[in-house]
Amino acid sequence: MPDTPPRQVQPRPDDGAADMGTLVGLGLAEEQPVPQYAGLFLEPDIPPEEPEDAA
């Protein structure tokens, strides 16, 4: 069987950056929700430490 000659690679033209704003603008992706961290972590109600008298 004869060897097939190697094909030339055809580069595809890039229409623009693939960032999320571009993809949403082109209708190729949906807007992602912004995470809300308020109330995610519970801070304990600890009174401030009183310094000891160094006498």
Coordinates of C-alpha atoms in Angstrom, one line a residue:
M1 CA 0.0 0.0 0.0
P2 CA 1.5 3.4 -0.9
D3 CA 2.1 6.0 1.8
T4 CA -0.3 8.9 1.6
P5 CA 1.5 12.3 1.5
P6 CA 1.1 14.5 4.6
R7 CA -1.6 17.1 4.5
Q8 CA -1.0 20.7 5.0
V9 CA -2.5 22.1 8.2
Q10 CA -5.1 24.8 7.5
P11 CA -5.2 27.3 10.3
R12 CA -8.7 28.5 11.1
P13 CA -9.2 32.2 11.4
D14 CA -9.9 33.4 14.9
D15 CA -12.8 35.8 15.0
G16 CA -12.0 37.2 18.5
A17 CA -11.0 36.4 22.0
A18 CA -12.7 33.5 23.8
D19 CA -13.5 35.3 27.0
M20 CA -16.9 35.0 28.6
G21 CA -18.0 38.5 27.5
T22 CA -17.4 37.7 23.9
L23 CA -19.1 34.3 24.1
V24 CA -22.2 35.8 25.7
G25 CA -22.2 38.6 23.1
L26 CA -22.2 36.0 20.3
G27 CA -24.9 34.0 21.9
L28 CA -22.6 31.0 22.4
A29 CA -22.8 31.0 26.3
E30 CA -25.1 32.1 29.0
E31 CA -24.3 34.8 31.5
Q32 CA -22.9 33.2 34.7
P33 CA -24.3 34.2 38.1
V34 CA -22.1 36.1 40.4
P35 CA -21.4 34.1 43.6
Q36 CA -22.8 35.6 46.8
Y37 CA -20.6 34.9 49.9
A38 CA -22.6 37.0 52.4
G39 CA -23.8 34.7 55.2
L40 CA -21.8 31.7 54.0
F41 CA -19.3 31.7 56.9
L42 CA -20.5 31.9 60.5
E43 CA -18.4 34.1 62.7
P44 CA -18.5 33.1 66.4
D45 CA -19.5 35.8 68.8
I46 CA -16.3 35.8 70.9
P47 CA -15.7 38.7 73.3
P48 CA -12.4 40.5 72.8
E49 CA -9.5 39.2 75.0
E50 CA -8.6 41.4 77.9
P51 CA -4.9 41.9 78.5
E52 CA -3.4 40.5 81.7
D53 CA -1.9 43.0 84.1
A54 CA 1.9 42.8 84.0
A55 CA 2.6 43.9 87.6

